[in-house]
Structures are given as structure tokens and as C-alpha cells.
mmCIF file of C-alpha atoms and ligand atoms in Angstrom:
data_model
loop_
_atom_site.group_PDB
_atom_site.id
_atom_site.type_symbol
_atom_site.label_atom_id
_atom_site.label_comp_id
_atom_site.label_asym_id
_atom_site.label_seq_id
_atom_site.Cartn_x
_atom_site.Cartn_y
_atom_site.Cartn_z
ATOM 1 C CA MET A 1 14.357 -33.220 54.052
ATOM 2 C CA ILE A 2 14.178 -35.500 50.762
ATOM 3 C CA ASP A 3 12.058 -38.833 49.959
ATOM 4 C CA LEU A 4 12.666 -40.195 46.589
ATOM 5 C CA HIS A 5 9.840 -43.369 47.151
ATOM 6 C CA CYS A 6 7.010 -42.980 49.369
ATOM 7 C CA HIS A 7 3.580 -44.727 49.353
ATOM 8 C CA LEU A 8 2.058 -41.331 51.169
ATOM 9 C CA ASP A 9 -1.419 -42.536 50.035
ATOM 10 C CA LEU A 10 -1.282 -45.885 52.098
ATOM 11 C CA TYR A 11 -0.565 -44.352 55.788
ATOM 12 C CA PRO A 12 -3.492 -44.699 57.776
ATOM 13 C CA ASN A 13 -3.271 -41.212 58.836
ATOM 14 C CA VAL A 14 -2.881 -39.543 55.338
ATOM 15 C CA LEU A 15 -4.439 -35.907 56.153
ATOM 16 C CA GLN A 16 -2.384 -35.164 59.059
ATOM 17 C CA LEU A 17 0.435 -36.890 57.772
ATOM 18 C CA LEU A 18 0.400 -34.320 54.860
ATOM 19 C CA SER A 19 0.268 -31.456 56.715
ATOM 20 C CA THR A 20 3.597 -32.521 58.594
ATOM 21 C CA VAL A 21 5.042 -33.249 55.210
ATOM 22 C CA ALA A 22 4.244 -29.867 54.488
ATOM 23 C CA GLU A 23 6.345 -28.699 57.483
ATOM 24 C CA MET A 24 9.008 -31.184 57.499
ATOM 25 C CA SER A 25 9.945 -32.325 53.765
ATOM 26 C CA THR A 26 11.487 -30.318 51.075
ATOM 27 C CA TYR A 27 10.449 -32.958 48.515
ATOM 28 C CA VAL A 28 8.431 -36.375 48.579
ATOM 29 C CA LEU A 29 8.170 -38.557 45.301
ATOM 30 C CA PHE A 30 4.859 -39.801 45.894
ATOM 31 C CA VAL A 31 4.700 -43.457 44.122
ATOM 32 C CA THR A 32 1.483 -44.859 43.206
ATOM 33 C CA THR A 33 0.343 -48.681 43.044
ATOM 34 C CA SER A 34 -2.040 -48.217 39.944
ATOM 35 C CA PRO A 35 -2.911 -45.527 37.647
ATOM 36 C CA ARG A 36 -6.659 -45.380 38.640
ATOM 37 C CA ARG A 37 -5.086 -44.638 42.346
ATOM 38 C CA TRP A 38 -2.647 -41.893 40.887
ATOM 39 C CA GLN A 39 -5.712 -40.328 39.099
ATOM 40 C CA ALA A 40 -7.815 -40.117 42.283
ATOM 41 C CA THR A 41 -4.863 -39.052 44.836
ATOM 42 C CA ARG A 42 -3.097 -36.572 42.425
ATOM 43 C CA GLU A 43 -6.357 -34.244 42.950
ATOM 44 C CA VAL A 44 -6.027 -34.712 46.822
ATOM 45 C CA PHE A 45 -2.176 -33.930 46.844
ATOM 46 C CA LYS A 46 -1.817 -31.115 43.760
ATOM 47 C CA SER A 47 -2.147 -28.378 46.370
ATOM 48 C CA TYR A 48 1.242 -29.543 48.003
ATOM 49 C CA GLU A 49 4.154 -28.352 45.974
ATOM 50 C CA ASN A 50 6.567 -30.448 47.672
ATOM 51 C CA ILE A 51 4.982 -33.814 46.475
ATOM 52 C CA GLU A 52 5.556 -35.020 42.994
ATOM 53 C CA CYS A 53 3.037 -37.713 42.247
ATOM 54 C CA ALA A 54 4.369 -40.474 40.174
ATOM 55 C CA VAL A 55 1.816 -42.768 38.090
ATOM 56 C CA GLY A 56 2.756 -46.409 38.577
ATOM 57 C CA MET A 57 1.488 -50.254 38.613
ATOM 58 C CA HIS A 58 3.123 -52.070 41.332
ATOM 59 C CA PRO A 59 4.401 -55.384 39.939
ATOM 60 C CA GLU A 60 2.905 -57.196 42.828
ATOM 61 C CA ILE A 61 -0.560 -56.298 41.499
ATOM 62 C CA VAL A 62 -0.216 -56.450 37.651
ATOM 63 C CA SER A 63 -2.461 -58.926 37.163
ATOM 64 C CA GLU A 64 -5.325 -57.936 39.392
ATOM 65 C CA LYS A 65 -4.476 -54.235 37.674
ATOM 66 C CA TYR A 66 -3.887 -55.064 33.996
ATOM 67 C CA SER A 67 -7.250 -53.575 32.879
ATOM 68 C CA GLU A 68 -5.763 -50.075 33.839
ATOM 69 C CA ARG A 69 -2.512 -50.656 31.277
ATOM 70 C CA ALA A 70 -3.864 -48.335 28.540
ATOM 71 C CA LEU A 71 -4.489 -45.537 31.282
ATOM 72 C CA LEU A 72 -1.137 -46.437 32.618
ATOM 73 C CA LEU A 73 0.704 -45.982 29.357
ATOM 74 C CA GLN A 74 -1.649 -43.044 28.288
ATOM 75 C CA SER A 75 -0.705 -41.397 31.499
ATOM 76 C CA ILE A 76 3.123 -41.311 31.398
ATOM 77 C CA SER A 77 3.246 -38.419 29.093
ATOM 78 C CA GLU A 78 1.653 -36.417 31.942
ATOM 79 C CA CYS A 79 4.161 -37.073 34.670
ATOM 80 C CA ARG A 80 7.989 -36.339 35.145
ATOM 81 C CA PHE A 81 8.370 -39.405 37.378
ATOM 82 C CA ILE A 82 7.241 -43.119 36.947
ATOM 83 C CA GLY A 83 6.604 -45.368 39.652
ATOM 84 C CA GLU A 84 6.308 -47.917 41.149
ATOM 85 C CA VAL A 85 6.904 -49.918 38.378
ATOM 86 C CA GLY A 86 9.284 -53.118 37.886
ATOM 87 C CA ILE A 87 9.130 -56.873 37.985
ATOM 88 C CA ASP A 88 8.938 -59.057 41.125
ATOM 89 C CA GLY A 89 10.319 -62.539 40.556
ATOM 90 C CA SER A 90 9.772 -64.004 43.953
ATOM 91 C CA THR A 91 8.041 -67.186 44.514
ATOM 92 C CA ARG A 92 4.484 -65.539 45.378
ATOM 93 C CA HIS A 93 4.684 -63.470 42.293
ATOM 94 C CA LYS A 94 6.325 -65.813 39.657
ATOM 95 C CA GLY A 95 3.264 -67.103 38.204
ATOM 96 C CA THR A 96 2.541 -63.519 36.884
ATOM 97 C CA ILE A 97 5.785 -62.777 35.513
ATOM 98 C CA ASP A 98 5.204 -62.447 31.842
ATOM 99 C CA ARG A 99 2.494 -60.091 32.276
ATOM 100 C CA GLN A 100 4.906 -58.092 34.672
ATOM 101 C CA THR A 101 7.477 -58.182 31.963
ATOM 102 C CA GLU A 102 5.047 -57.015 29.437
ATOM 103 C CA VAL A 103 3.898 -54.193 31.261
ATOM 104 C CA PHE A 104 7.231 -53.105 32.631
ATOM 105 C CA THR A 105 8.864 -53.346 28.893
ATOM 106 C CA ASP A 106 5.768 -51.082 27.735
ATOM 107 C CA VAL A 107 6.273 -48.759 30.318
ATOM 108 C CA VAL A 108 9.863 -48.348 29.632
ATOM 109 C CA ARG A 109 9.357 -47.963 25.755
ATOM 110 C CA GLU A 110 6.546 -45.441 26.348
ATOM 111 C CA SER A 111 8.803 -43.282 28.824
ATOM 112 C CA GLU A 112 11.396 -43.361 25.812
ATOM 113 C CA ARG A 113 9.146 -42.587 23.093
ATOM 114 C CA VAL A 114 7.554 -39.680 24.905
ATOM 115 C CA GLY A 115 11.395 -37.916 25.496
ATOM 116 C CA GLY A 116 12.388 -39.983 28.674
ATOM 117 C CA ARG A 117 11.217 -40.295 32.063
ATOM 118 C CA ILE A 118 12.525 -40.572 35.627
ATOM 119 C CA LEU A 119 11.430 -44.188 36.810
ATOM 120 C CA SER A 120 11.378 -45.507 40.359
ATOM 121 C CA ILE A 121 11.824 -49.407 39.796
ATOM 122 C CA HIS A 122 11.020 -52.473 41.769
ATOM 123 C CA SER A 123 13.463 -55.257 41.057
ATOM 124 C CA ARG A 124 13.164 -57.770 43.870
ATOM 125 C CA ASN A 125 14.356 -61.231 42.786
ATOM 126 C CA ALA A 126 14.470 -59.974 38.947
ATOM 127 C CA ALA A 127 17.146 -57.516 38.444
ATOM 128 C CA THR A 128 18.485 -59.304 35.590
ATOM 129 C CA PRO A 129 15.413 -59.241 33.307
ATOM 130 C CA ILE A 130 14.940 -55.338 34.732
ATOM 131 C CA LEU A 131 18.713 -54.626 33.553
ATOM 132 C CA ASP A 132 18.130 -56.290 30.291
ATOM 133 C CA ILE A 133 15.259 -54.193 29.376
ATOM 134 C CA ILE A 134 16.781 -50.925 30.604
ATOM 135 C CA GLU A 135 20.004 -52.049 28.578
ATOM 136 C CA GLY A 136 17.721 -52.612 25.501
ATOM 137 C CA GLU A 137 15.843 -49.303 25.500
ATOM 138 C CA GLN A 138 17.969 -46.625 27.469
ATOM 139 C CA VAL A 139 18.611 -43.647 25.675
ATOM 140 C CA LYS A 140 16.686 -40.791 27.228
ATOM 141 C CA SER A 141 15.245 -42.014 30.521
ATOM 142 C CA THR A 142 16.744 -41.876 34.000
ATOM 143 C CA TYR A 143 16.404 -45.106 36.019
ATOM 144 C CA ILE A 144 16.302 -45.615 39.967
ATOM 145 C CA LEU A 145 16.521 -48.940 41.144
ATOM 146 C CA HIS A 146 14.799 -48.468 44.649
ATOM 147 C CA TRP A 147 15.759 -50.863 47.789
ATOM 148 C CA PHE A 148 18.153 -52.776 45.516
ATOM 149 C CA THR A 149 18.387 -56.588 46.529
ATOM 150 C CA GLY A 150 20.474 -58.007 43.598
ATOM 151 C CA SER A 151 24.016 -59.603 43.758
ATOM 152 C CA MET A 152 27.211 -57.750 43.693
ATOM 153 C CA ALA A 153 27.473 -58.675 40.127
ATOM 154 C CA GLN A 154 24.338 -57.473 39.095
ATOM 155 C CA LEU A 155 24.833 -54.213 41.012
ATOM 156 C CA SER A 156 27.962 -53.578 39.021
ATOM 157 C CA ARG A 157 26.147 -54.103 35.813
ATOM 158 C CA ALA A 158 23.425 -51.521 37.061
ATOM 159 C CA ILE A 159 25.807 -49.076 37.955
ATOM 160 C CA ASP A 160 27.678 -49.524 34.377
ATOM 161 C CA LEU A 161 24.255 -49.177 32.849
ATOM 162 C CA GLY A 162 24.174 -45.507 34.728
ATOM 163 C CA CYS A 163 21.250 -46.561 37.203
ATOM 164 C CA LEU A 164 20.746 -44.555 40.377
ATOM 165 C CA PHE A 165 19.621 -46.077 43.805
ATOM 166 C CA SER A 166 17.196 -44.903 46.302
ATOM 167 C CA VAL A 167 18.149 -46.323 49.527
ATOM 168 C CA GLY A 168 16.245 -46.484 52.728
ATOM 169 C CA PRO A 169 16.606 -46.930 56.735
ATOM 170 C CA ALA A 170 15.321 -50.561 55.950
ATOM 171 C CA MET A 171 17.469 -51.278 53.452
ATOM 172 C CA LEU A 172 20.503 -50.743 56.046
ATOM 173 C CA LEU A 173 19.292 -53.224 58.568
ATOM 174 C CA SER A 174 20.609 -56.227 56.748
ATOM 175 C CA SER A 175 24.369 -56.870 56.188
ATOM 176 C CA LYS A 176 23.553 -57.588 52.595
ATOM 177 C CA GLY A 177 22.038 -54.282 52.246
ATOM 178 C CA LYS A 178 25.078 -52.462 53.991
ATOM 179 C CA GLN A 179 27.488 -54.557 51.760
ATOM 180 C CA LEU A 180 25.686 -53.323 48.522
ATOM 181 C CA VAL A 181 25.370 -49.620 49.691
ATOM 182 C CA SER A 182 29.040 -49.786 50.594
ATOM 183 C CA ARG A 183 29.760 -50.384 46.682
ATOM 184 C CA ILE A 184 27.394 -47.889 45.319
ATOM 185 C CA PRO A 185 29.125 -44.931 44.278
ATOM 186 C CA LEU A 186 27.864 -41.812 46.735
ATOM 187 C CA GLU A 187 26.916 -39.731 43.234
ATOM 188 C CA ARG A 188 24.123 -42.356 42.654
ATOM 189 C CA ILE A 189 22.582 -42.531 45.971
ATOM 190 C CA LEU A 190 19.141 -40.922 46.704
ATOM 191 C CA PRO A 191 17.276 -41.394 50.115
ATOM 192 C CA GLU A 192 14.048 -42.956 50.228
ATOM 193 C CA SER A 193 11.340 -44.065 52.844
ATOM 194 C CA ASP A 194 9.268 -46.807 50.931
ATOM 195 C CA GLY A 195 6.501 -46.124 53.927
ATOM 196 C CA PRO A 196 4.603 -47.302 55.100
ATOM 197 C CA PHE A 197 5.478 -50.702 53.892
ATOM 198 C CA ALA A 198 9.055 -50.100 55.153
ATOM 199 C CA ARG A 199 9.426 -49.991 59.023
ATOM 200 C CA LEU A 200 11.713 -49.606 61.715
ATOM 201 C CA ASP A 201 11.033 -51.170 65.059
ATOM 202 C CA GLY A 202 7.766 -52.021 63.889
ATOM 203 C CA GLU A 203 6.630 -48.215 63.031
ATOM 204 C CA PRO A 204 6.405 -47.416 59.358
ATOM 205 C CA ILE A 205 9.186 -44.995 58.277
ATOM 206 C CA LEU A 206 7.988 -41.437 57.599
ATOM 207 C CA PRO A 207 8.915 -39.266 54.593
ATOM 208 C CA TRP A 208 11.123 -37.065 56.432
ATOM 209 C CA GLU A 209 13.164 -40.041 57.857
ATOM 210 C CA ALA A 210 14.410 -41.385 54.710
ATOM 211 C CA MET A 211 17.533 -38.993 55.234
ATOM 212 C CA SER A 212 18.495 -40.499 58.418
ATOM 213 C CA ILE A 213 20.650 -42.969 56.134
ATOM 214 C CA GLY A 214 23.760 -40.267 56.095
ATOM 215 C CA SER A 215 25.134 -41.310 59.394
ATOM 216 C CA GLN A 216 25.286 -45.253 58.040
ATOM 217 C CA VAL A 217 26.352 -44.565 54.201
ATOM 218 C CA ALA A 218 29.251 -42.266 55.940
ATOM 219 C CA SER A 219 30.576 -45.103 58.027
ATOM 220 C CA LEU A 220 30.243 -47.722 55.036
ATOM 221 C CA HIS A 221 31.963 -44.785 52.813
ATOM 222 C CA SER A 222 34.603 -43.508 55.243
ATOM 223 C CA LEU A 223 33.249 -40.340 54.710
ATOM 224 C CA THR A 224 31.798 -37.604 57.164
ATOM 225 C CA GLU A 225 27.899 -37.480 57.614
ATOM 226 C CA GLN A 226 28.370 -33.817 56.282
ATOM 227 C CA GLN A 227 29.751 -35.123 53.016
ATOM 228 C CA VAL A 228 27.241 -37.574 52.507
ATOM 229 C CA ASN A 229 24.287 -35.425 53.116
ATOM 230 C CA GLU A 230 26.048 -32.753 50.707
ATOM 231 C CA GLY A 231 26.765 -35.333 48.245
ATOM 232 C CA ILE A 232 22.940 -36.716 48.130
ATOM 233 C CA ASN A 233 21.742 -32.938 48.067
ATOM 234 C CA GLN A 234 23.745 -32.664 44.630
ATOM 235 C CA ASN A 235 22.671 -35.807 43.549
ATOM 236 C CA PHE A 236 18.896 -34.650 43.866
ATOM 237 C CA SER A 237 19.544 -31.407 42.501
ATOM 238 C CA ARG A 238 21.000 -32.719 39.386
ATOM 239 C CA LEU A 239 17.972 -35.103 38.984
ATOM 240 C CA ILE A 240 15.631 -32.395 39.487
ATOM 241 C CA ALA A 241 17.483 -30.525 36.790
ATOM 242 C CA VAL A 242 17.038 -33.565 34.449
ATOM 243 C CA ALA A 243 13.317 -33.476 35.542
ATOM 244 C CA ASP A 244 12.852 -29.937 34.599
ATOM 245 C CA ARG A 245 14.073 -30.608 31.029
ATOM 246 C CA ILE A 246 11.444 -33.561 30.711
ATOM 247 C CA PRO A 247 9.074 -32.598 27.803
ATOM 248 C CA LEU A 248 5.490 -32.922 29.161
ATOM 249 C CA ARG A 249 2.252 -33.087 27.418
ATOM 250 C CA SER A 250 0.412 -29.790 27.253
ATOM 251 C CA THR A 251 -3.167 -30.556 28.593
HETATM 252 MN MN1 MN B 1 7.654 -49.334 47.459
#
């Protein structure tokens, strides 16, 4: 069971959850909301071999956490994966869009400077600025757009730029989400839970439930569930091969 975007530290019963993750999950990409949070939680999570800790700064709280910007940029050299990062252009967060754009641009540049990283990106109501920044900088990094909600035209542009997409059960609840997923090539799809924020029937989606997208993706792509799951596993193997070549700062 693979999950490429999960806020493990935010579930109510973290320690109990971790022991189940150790049994149920092959791999969980644990994305963090601030670099201080990353520093604290990676100590707790480091004994779990199937959990990868990504340093991030959630775009919704960039202005609150702005003082941690230097720590965020410094920490990029220590991580293969970066996230959650991005821009949120929705009405509630429009006021901080300049700071969000500045921090995201810095993260993308620093990731390139240190040899390329794999970024898990939030792009709600901000697909165009996100893609503009990626297009301007992209050389070595890999970009995963998490829970993409842009237009069909923005989706095509993201596909042309080589982006990957992490898709979760919650994204497949809406008809727009289904329509987008039907247009994403299978070779670009990875599973995500986005738990505990993302919910199904009122309950936070658990990391090992991310792979349950298989049957719906199969019907949207006119494939069998087995073909989709094999495809997703191959995408994951290719991603880990990229991650294994990332040069980390030796500490
Ligand atoms: Mn998230």
C-alpha cells in the first residue's frame, strides 16, 4: 500500500496509527506543514523505514510561518521529497498570495540548485502561477500536483510540462475530479490519502486506503483494476528510482 501525500502527524491517534502503518503500508510520503514541525516529527518517525519525511510549508499558513522561511530553504538539501508546498489562490488566502508566491518560487529554485528534488504541490485556484514557476525553473526536479482541481486546459499544460499527479479517494467524489482523472495518463498517476484533511463518509482517509482509487481509475480509463494497480506500482518504482539518485547533503 502506497500513499504519496499524507499528514501523518495530524491524525488524532498518531502513535497507534504508526504501528498499523508499519504493518499495512509499503511506503508513506509524510508531508509537513512547517519546517519546525518537520524537525520535531522526523525524530519520532525516523525508526519507521516505510515513512519518508518531507520538509514543507503549507501555503495556507505561509504568512504565520514566514519566520521559518530560512529554515525551510536550508532543510531542502537534507530531503529527497519536499512538501507540502505551493500556492492557494482561493478567496480566504488571496491576501497572502505575494508571500506564498515568493516562498514557493524560492523552494523551487533551491530544489534545483541542490540538484533536483521531488515536490508535492498544492495548487488550489493557483494552477497557472504554479505552472509558470515550474516552467521557468524546471530542469532536474520532479513535480507532483496533489489533488489537482484546475481546468482541463491547465491539466493539459501540466501534463506537457511532465508533472505527475497524486490522486486520492476524495478527489474522485466529484464529477470534475473524475473528469480530470479520466484525462491524466495512467503513467502519471500516484495514490494519495491527504488524510486526515481528506475524508470519506465523515472519516479521515487512512494511508493504506489511498490505493482504493484503483477501481474508479480503472473504469474511467476503461482498464481493469489489476492493470491500474500494476501501472501505479510501476510509477511508484520509477519515482523511487529518481529519489534514489538525488544527491543529499551529507550531515
Ligand atoms: Mn495536504
